[in-house]
Structures are given as structure tokens and as C-alpha cells.
PDB file of C-alpha atoms in Angstrom:
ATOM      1  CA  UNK A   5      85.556 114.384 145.061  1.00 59.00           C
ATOM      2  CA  UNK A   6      82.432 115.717 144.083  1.00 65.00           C
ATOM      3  CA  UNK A   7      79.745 114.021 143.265  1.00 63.00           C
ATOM      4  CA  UNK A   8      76.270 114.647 141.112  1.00 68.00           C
ATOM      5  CA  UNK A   9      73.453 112.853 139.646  1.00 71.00           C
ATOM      6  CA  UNK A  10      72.794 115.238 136.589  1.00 82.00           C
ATOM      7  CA  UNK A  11      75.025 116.204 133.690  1.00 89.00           C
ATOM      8  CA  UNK A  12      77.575 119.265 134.504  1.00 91.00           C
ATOM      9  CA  UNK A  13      76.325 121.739 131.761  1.00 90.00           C
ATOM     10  CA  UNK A  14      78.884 124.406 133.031  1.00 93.00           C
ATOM     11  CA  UNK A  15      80.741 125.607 136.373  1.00 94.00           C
ATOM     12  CA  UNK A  16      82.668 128.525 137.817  1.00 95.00           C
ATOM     13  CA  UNK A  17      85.477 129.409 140.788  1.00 94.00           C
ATOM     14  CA  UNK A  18      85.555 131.770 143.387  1.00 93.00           C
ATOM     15  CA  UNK A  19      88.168 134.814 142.883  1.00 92.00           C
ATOM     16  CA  UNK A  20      89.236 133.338 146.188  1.00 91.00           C
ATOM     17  CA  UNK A  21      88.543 129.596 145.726  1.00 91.00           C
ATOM     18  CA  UNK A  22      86.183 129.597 148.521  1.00 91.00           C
ATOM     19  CA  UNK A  23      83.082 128.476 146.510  1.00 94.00           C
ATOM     20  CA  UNK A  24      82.364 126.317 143.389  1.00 95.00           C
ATOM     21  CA  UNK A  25      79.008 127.003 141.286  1.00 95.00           C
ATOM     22  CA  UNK A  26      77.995 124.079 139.375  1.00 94.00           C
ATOM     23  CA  UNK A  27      74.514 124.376 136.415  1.00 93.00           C
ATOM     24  CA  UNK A  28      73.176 120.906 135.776  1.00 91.00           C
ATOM     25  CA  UNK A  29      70.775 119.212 133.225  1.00 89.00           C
ATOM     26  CA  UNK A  30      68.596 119.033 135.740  1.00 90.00           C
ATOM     27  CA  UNK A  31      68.322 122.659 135.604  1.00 92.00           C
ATOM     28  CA  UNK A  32      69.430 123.223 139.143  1.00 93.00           C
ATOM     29  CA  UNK A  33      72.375 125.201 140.424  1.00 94.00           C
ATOM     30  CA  UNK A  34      74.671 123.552 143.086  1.00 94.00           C
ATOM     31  CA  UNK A  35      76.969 125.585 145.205  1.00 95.00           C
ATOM     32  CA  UNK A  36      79.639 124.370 147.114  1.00 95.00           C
ATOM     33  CA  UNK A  37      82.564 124.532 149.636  1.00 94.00           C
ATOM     34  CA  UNK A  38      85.523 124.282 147.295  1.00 90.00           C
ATOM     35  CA  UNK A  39      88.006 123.675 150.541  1.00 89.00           C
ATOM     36  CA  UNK A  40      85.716 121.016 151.855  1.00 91.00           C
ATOM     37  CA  UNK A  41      84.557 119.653 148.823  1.00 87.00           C
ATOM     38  CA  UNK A  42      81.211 119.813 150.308  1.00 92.00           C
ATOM     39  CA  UNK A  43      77.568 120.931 149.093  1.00 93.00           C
ATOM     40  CA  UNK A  44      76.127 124.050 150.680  1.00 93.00           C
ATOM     41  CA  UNK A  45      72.837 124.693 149.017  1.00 94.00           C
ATOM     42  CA  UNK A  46      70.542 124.351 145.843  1.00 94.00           C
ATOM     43  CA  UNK A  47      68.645 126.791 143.777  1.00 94.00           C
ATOM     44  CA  UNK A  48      65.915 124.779 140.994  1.00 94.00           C
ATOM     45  CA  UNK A  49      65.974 127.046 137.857  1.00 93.00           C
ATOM     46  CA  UNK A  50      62.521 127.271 136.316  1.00 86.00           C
ATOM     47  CA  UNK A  51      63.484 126.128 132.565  1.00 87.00           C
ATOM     48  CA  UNK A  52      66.672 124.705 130.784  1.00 88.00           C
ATOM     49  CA  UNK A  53      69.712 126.310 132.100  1.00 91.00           C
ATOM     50  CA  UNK A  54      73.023 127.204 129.537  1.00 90.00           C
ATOM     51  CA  UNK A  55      75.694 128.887 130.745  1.00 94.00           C
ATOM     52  CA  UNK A  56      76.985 130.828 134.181  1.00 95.00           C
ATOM     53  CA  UNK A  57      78.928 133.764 135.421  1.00 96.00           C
ATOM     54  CA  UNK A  58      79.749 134.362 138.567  1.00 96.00           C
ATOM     55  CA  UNK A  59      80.629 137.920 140.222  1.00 96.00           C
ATOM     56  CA  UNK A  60      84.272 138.987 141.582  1.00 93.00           C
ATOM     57  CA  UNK A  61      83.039 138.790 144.772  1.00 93.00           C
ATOM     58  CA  UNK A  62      81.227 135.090 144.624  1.00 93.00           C
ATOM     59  CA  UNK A  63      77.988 136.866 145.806  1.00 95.00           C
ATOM     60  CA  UNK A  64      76.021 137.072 142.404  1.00 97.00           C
ATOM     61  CA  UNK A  65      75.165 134.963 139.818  1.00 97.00           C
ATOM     62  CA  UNK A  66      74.296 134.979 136.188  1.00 97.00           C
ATOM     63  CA  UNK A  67      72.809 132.192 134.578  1.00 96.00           C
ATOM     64  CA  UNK A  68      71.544 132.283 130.868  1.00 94.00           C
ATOM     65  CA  UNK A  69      68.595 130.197 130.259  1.00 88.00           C
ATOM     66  CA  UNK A  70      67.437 128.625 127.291  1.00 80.00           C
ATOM     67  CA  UNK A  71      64.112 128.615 126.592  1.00 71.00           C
ATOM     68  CA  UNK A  72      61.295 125.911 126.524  1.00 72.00           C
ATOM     69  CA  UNK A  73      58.884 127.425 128.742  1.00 71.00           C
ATOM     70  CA  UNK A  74      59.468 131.092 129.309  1.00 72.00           C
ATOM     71  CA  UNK A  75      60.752 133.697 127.141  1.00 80.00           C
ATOM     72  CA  UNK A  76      64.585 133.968 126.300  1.00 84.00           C
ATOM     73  CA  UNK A  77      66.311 135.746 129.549  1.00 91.00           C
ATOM     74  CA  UNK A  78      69.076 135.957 132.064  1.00 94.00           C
ATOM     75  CA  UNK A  79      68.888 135.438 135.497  1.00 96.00           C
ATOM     76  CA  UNK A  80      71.084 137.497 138.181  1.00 97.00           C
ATOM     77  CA  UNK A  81      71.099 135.481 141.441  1.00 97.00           C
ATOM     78  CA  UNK A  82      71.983 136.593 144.950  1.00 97.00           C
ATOM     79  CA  UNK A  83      73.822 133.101 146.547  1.00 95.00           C
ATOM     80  CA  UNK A  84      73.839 134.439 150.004  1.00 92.00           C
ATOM     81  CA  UNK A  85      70.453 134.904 150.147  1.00 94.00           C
ATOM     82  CA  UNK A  86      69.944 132.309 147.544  1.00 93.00           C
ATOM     83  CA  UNK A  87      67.546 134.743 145.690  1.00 95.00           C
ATOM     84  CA  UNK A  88      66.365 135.354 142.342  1.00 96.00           C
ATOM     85  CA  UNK A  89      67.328 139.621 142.288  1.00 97.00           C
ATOM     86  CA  UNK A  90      66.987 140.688 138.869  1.00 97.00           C
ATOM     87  CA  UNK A  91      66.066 139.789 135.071  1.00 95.00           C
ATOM     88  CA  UNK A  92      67.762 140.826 131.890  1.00 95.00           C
ATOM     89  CA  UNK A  93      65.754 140.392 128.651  1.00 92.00           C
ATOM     90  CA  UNK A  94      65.840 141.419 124.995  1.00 87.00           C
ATOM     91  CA  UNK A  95      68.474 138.829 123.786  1.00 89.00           C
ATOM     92  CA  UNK A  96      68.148 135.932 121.796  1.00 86.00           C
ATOM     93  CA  UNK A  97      69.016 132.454 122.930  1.00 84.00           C
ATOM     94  CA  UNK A  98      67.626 129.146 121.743  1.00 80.00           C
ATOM     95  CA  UNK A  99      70.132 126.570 120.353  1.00 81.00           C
ATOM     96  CA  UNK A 100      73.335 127.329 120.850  1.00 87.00           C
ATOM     97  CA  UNK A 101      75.237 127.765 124.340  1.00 91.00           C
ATOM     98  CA  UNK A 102      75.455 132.123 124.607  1.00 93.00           C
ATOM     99  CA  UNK A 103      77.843 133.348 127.500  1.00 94.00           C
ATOM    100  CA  UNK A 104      76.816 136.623 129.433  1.00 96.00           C
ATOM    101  CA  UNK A 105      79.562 138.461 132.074  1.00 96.00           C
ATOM    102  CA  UNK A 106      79.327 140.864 134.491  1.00 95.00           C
ATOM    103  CA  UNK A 107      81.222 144.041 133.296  1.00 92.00           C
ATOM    104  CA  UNK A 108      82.142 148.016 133.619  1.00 91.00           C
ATOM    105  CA  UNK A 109      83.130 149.712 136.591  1.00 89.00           C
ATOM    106  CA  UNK A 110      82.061 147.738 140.182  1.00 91.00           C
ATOM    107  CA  UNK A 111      80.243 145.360 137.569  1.00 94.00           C
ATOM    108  CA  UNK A 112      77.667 147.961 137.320  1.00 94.00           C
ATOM    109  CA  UNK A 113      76.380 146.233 134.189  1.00 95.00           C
ATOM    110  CA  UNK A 114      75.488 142.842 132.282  1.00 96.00           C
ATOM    111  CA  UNK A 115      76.599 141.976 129.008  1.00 95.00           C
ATOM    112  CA  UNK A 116      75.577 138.957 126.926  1.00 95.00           C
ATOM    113  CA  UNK A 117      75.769 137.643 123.551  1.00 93.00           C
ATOM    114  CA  UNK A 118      72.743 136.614 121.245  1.00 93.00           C
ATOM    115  CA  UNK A 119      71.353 134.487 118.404  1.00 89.00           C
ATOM    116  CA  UNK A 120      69.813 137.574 116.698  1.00 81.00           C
ATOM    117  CA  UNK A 121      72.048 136.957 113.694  1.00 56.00           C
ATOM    118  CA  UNK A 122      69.787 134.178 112.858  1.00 44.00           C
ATOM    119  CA  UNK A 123      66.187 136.238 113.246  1.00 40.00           C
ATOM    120  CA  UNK A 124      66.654 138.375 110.062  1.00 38.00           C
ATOM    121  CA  UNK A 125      63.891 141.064 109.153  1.00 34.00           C
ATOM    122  CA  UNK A 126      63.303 142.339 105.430  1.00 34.00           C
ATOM    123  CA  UNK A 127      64.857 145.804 104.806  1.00 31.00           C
ATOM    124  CA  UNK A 128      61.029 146.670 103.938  1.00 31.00           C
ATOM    125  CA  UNK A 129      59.384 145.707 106.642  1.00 28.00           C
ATOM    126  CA  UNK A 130      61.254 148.311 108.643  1.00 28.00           C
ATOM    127  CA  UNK A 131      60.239 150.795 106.273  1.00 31.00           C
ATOM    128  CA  UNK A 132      64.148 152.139 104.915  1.00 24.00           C
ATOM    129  CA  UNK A 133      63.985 154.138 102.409  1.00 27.00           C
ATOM    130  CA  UNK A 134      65.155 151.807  99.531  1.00 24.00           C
ATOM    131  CA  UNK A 135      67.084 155.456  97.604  1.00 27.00           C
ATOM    132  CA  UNK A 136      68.796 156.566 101.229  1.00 27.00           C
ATOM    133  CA  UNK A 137      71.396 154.887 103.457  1.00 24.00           C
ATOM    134  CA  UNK A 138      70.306 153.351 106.950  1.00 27.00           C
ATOM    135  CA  UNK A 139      71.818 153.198 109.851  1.00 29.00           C
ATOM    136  CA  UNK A 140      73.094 149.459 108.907  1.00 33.00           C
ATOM    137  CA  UNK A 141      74.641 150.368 106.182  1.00 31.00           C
ATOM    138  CA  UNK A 142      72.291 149.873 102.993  1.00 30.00           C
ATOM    139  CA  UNK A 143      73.429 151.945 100.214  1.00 33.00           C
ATOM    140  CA  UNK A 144      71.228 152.758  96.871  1.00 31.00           C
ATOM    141  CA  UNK A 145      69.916 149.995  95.468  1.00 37.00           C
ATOM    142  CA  UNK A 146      66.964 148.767  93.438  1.00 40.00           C
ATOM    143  CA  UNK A 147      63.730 147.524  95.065  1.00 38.00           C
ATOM    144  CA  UNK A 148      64.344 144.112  93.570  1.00 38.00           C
ATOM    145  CA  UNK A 149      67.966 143.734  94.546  1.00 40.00           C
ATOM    146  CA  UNK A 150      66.639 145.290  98.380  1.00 33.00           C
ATOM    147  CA  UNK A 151      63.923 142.455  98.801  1.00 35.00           C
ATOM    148  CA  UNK A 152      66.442 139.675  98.554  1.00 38.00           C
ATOM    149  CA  UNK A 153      68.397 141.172 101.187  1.00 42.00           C
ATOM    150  CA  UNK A 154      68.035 140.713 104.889  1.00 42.00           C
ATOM    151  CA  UNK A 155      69.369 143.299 107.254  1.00 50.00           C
ATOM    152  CA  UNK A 156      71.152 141.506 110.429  1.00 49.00           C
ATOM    153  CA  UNK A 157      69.961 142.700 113.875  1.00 55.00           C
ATOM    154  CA  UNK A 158      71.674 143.304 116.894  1.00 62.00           C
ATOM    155  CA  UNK A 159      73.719 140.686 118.802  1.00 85.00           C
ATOM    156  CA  UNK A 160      75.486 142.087 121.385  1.00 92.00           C
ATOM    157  CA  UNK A 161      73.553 143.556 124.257  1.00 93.00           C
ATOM    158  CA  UNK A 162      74.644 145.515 127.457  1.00 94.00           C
ATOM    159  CA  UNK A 163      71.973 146.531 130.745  1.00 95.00           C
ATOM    160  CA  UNK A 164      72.180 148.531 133.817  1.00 96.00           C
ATOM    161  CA  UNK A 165      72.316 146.088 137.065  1.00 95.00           C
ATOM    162  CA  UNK A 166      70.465 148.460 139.344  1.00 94.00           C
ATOM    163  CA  UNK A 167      67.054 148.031 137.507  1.00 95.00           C
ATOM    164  CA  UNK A 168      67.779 145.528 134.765  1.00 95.00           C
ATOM    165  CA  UNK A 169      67.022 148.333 132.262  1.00 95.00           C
ATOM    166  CA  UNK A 170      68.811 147.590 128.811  1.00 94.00           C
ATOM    167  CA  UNK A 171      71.268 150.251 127.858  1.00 92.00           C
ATOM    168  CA  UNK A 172      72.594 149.213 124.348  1.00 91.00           C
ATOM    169  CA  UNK A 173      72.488 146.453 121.392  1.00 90.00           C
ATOM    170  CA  UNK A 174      75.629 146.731 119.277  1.00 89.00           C
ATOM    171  CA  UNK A 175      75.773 145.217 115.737  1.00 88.00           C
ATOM    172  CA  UNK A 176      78.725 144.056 113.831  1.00 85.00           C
ATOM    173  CA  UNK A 177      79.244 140.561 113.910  1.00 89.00           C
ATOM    174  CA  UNK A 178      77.217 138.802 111.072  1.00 88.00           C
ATOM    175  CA  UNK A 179      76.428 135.264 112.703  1.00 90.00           C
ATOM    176  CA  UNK A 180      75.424 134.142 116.588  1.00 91.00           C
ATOM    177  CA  UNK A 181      77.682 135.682 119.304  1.00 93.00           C
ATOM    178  CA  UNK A 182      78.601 132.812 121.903  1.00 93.00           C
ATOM    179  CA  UNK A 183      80.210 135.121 124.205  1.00 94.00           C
ATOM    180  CA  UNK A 184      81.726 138.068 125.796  1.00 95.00           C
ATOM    181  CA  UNK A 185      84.711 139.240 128.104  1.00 95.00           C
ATOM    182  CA  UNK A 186      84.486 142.368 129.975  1.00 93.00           C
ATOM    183  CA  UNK A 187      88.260 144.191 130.367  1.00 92.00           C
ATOM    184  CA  UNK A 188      89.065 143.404 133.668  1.00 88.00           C
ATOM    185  CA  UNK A 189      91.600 146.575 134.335  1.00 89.00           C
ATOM    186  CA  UNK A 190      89.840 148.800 131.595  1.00 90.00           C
ATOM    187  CA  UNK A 191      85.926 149.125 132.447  1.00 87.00           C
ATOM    188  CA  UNK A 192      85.516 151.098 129.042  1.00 88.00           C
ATOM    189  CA  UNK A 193      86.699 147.837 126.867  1.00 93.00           C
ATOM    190  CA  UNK A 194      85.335 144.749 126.300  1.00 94.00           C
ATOM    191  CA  UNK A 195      85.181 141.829 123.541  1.00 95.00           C
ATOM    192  CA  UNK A 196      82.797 139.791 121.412  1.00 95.00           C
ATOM    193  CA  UNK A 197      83.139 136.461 119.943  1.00 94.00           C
ATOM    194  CA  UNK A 198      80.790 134.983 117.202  1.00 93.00           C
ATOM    195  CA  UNK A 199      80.596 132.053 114.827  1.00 91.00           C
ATOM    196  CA  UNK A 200      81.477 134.529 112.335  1.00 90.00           C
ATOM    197  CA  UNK A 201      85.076 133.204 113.102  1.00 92.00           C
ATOM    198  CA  UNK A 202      86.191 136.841 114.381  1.00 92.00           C
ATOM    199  CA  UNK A 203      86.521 138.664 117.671  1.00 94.00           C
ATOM    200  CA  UNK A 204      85.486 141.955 117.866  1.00 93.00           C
ATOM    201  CA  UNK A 205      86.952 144.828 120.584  1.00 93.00           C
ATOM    202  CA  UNK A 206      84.685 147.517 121.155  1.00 92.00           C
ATOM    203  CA  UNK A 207      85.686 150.638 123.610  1.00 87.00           C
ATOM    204  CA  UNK A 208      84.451 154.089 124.579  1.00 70.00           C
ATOM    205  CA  UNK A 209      84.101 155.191 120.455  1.00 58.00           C
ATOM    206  CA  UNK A 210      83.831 151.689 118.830  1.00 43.00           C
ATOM    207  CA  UNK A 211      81.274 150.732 120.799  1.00 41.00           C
ATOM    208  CA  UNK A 212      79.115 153.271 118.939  1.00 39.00           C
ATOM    209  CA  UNK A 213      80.834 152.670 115.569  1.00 46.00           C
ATOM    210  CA  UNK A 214      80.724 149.064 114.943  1.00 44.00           C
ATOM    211  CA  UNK A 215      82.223 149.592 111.218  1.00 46.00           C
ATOM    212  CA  UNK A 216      85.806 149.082 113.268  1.00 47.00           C
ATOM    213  CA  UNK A 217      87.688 146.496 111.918  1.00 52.00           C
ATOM    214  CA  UNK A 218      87.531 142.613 113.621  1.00 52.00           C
ATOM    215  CA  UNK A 219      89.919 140.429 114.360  1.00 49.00           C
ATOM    216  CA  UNK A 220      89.684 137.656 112.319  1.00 52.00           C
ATOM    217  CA  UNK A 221      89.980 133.659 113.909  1.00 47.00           C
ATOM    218  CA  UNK A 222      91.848 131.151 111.463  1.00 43.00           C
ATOM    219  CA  UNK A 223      92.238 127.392 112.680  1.00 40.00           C
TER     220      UNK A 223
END
């Protein structure tokens, strides 16, 4: 039996049940011999922690913090060397728990979900033309119809591992996306789920045309 002072917040397996990652309320990660049942080490996150992903291989870790001190961003920890090897910023993530994954080919990338859904900017204040179609979407309207209206921004967000560099932000989903899932056997696939009550599969073309149809979520 394991044993710890703080509240579990979340907690992840080894592909080969070697190792067990634990995130606390205390905002510090626990690692542990899952055979032996027995604490290896301890790495103290510098704000409120929210969710984790560990690698395929056990070696790296993501941890999504939420933020009270520093600015919204994901962590990428090395547990063997129990260091801090990379930041991944751009996403939104406040109140609600948002899951990111390691995903495409080798996990060569990060992918996370976001709160942007909730951050909404007037279509004027990005300077649309109010007579042309964007790239969201917004058709001819009038002026008075266009200032009521709020155009969603992007929630689903994808960066290279080698340098942290972000590669994408997808739109679609029209509230907060909790979390993604990376196609284990297809590194061209992955899916998004939001409190929109729908999960969305984007590949190779859909990833770049986010008008494809969801898959809607009924209790």
C-alpha cells in the first residue's frame, strides 16, 4: 500500500508496470516502484499542478499546470534525470482539469486541450471585413448583427518536442476541450473531447478542415 499526505489530483502506469507517477495537491510529483510499492524520488512543481501524461517509455513526463503564479503552460519532465526539459505554451488553462498527450510518430509532438472557448474576441477587433467571409466562418452580415457576435478561438493545440515550438491550433469545438488521445497505431489521427458534449477525429485532411462533422455524446 501506498501511502501520501496530500490529495491524489491524478496518476499514471508504466507501459511495463515498472513505475507509478502520482501529481498531488501539494503540487509535487511522486514516482514510484510499482513492484515494490516503494517511493523513488520527488520533483516540487512551481504552481498548482492538473493533470499528467506519461511517455511509452516511462522516461518523460507531461504535467499541465494551472495557473496562480505563472502563466498557463505545460511542463515536459525527464524522470531519470528528474529534470525540467522543455515548456509548451499558448494554451489556455485556468478552471477546469485540461488533459495534454504525447502523440505522432516516436511521440515527436505534444498535444493538449484548452479553455480558449471561454476567451472570446469581437469579430471587430480582429479587423474582418464585416461584407467578406473569414476564415471562421462569418458570412455577410450587418454591422449590428456582427457586434453581438463573438468569434470562438482556437482550442486544440499541437507543438514540436525538439524545441517546444507550437506547430498548430485547430478550431471546431465550441466550448472548453478537457482532453485529447493521440492514435496509438495511426500517428496521422488523433481525437478531441470538449464540454460541447461531442468528440471530434481529426486526421491528415481534417485536421486542416475542422468543418468535418463531430461525433456527438448523448447520456
Amino acid at each position: 500500500m501506498i501511502l501520501v499526505s496530500a490529495q491524489i489530483l491524478d496518476m499514471a502506469v508504466a507501459r511495463d508496470a515498472s513505475k507509478l507517477v502520482t501529481i498531488c495537491s501539494d503540487n509535487v510529483i511522486h514516482i514510484y516502484d510499482a513492484t515494490t510499492a516503494t517511493e523513488i524520488s520527488t520533483i516540487k512543481e512551481e504552481d498548482s499542478v492538473m493533470s499528467l501524461c506519461l511517455s511509452v517509455d516511462g522516461v518523460s513526463l507531461l504535467v499541465n499546470m494551472s495557473p496562480v503564479k505563472i502563466a498557463p503552460v505545460i511542463h515536459e519532465w525527464d524522470l531519470t534525470e528528474e529534470k525540467l526539459v522543455q515548456k509548451y505554451s499558448g494554451q489556455r488553462q485556468s478552471r477546469f482539469v485540461i488533459r495534454s498527450c504525447f502523440s505522432g510518430y516516436n511521440q515527436m509532438f505534444v498535444l493538449s486541450g484548452s479553455e480558449d472557448s471561454n476567451v472570446r474576441t469581437p469579430s471587430h477587433s480582429l479587423g474582418l471585413d464585416c461584407n467578406r467571409s473569414s476564415a471562421h466562418g462569418v458570412g455577410a452580415r450587418n454591422r449590428s448583427d456582427l457586434s453581438r457576435k463573438y468569434l470562438l478561438r482556437k482550442q486544440v493545440y499541437l507543438w514540436r518536442r525538439k524545441n517546444g515550438s507550437l506547430i498548430a491550433s485547430l478550431s471546431g469545438h465550441s466550448r472548453t476541450v478537457n482532453a485529447v488521445s493521440w492514435n496509438p497505431v495511426d500517428p496521422f489521427m488523433f481525437a478531441s473531447a470538449s464540454d460541447d458534449g461531442t468528440v471530434r477525429i481529426w486526421g491528415s485532411s481534417s485536421a486542416v478542415d475542422s468543418s468535418a462533422e463531430p461525433m456527438n455524446i448523448t447520456d
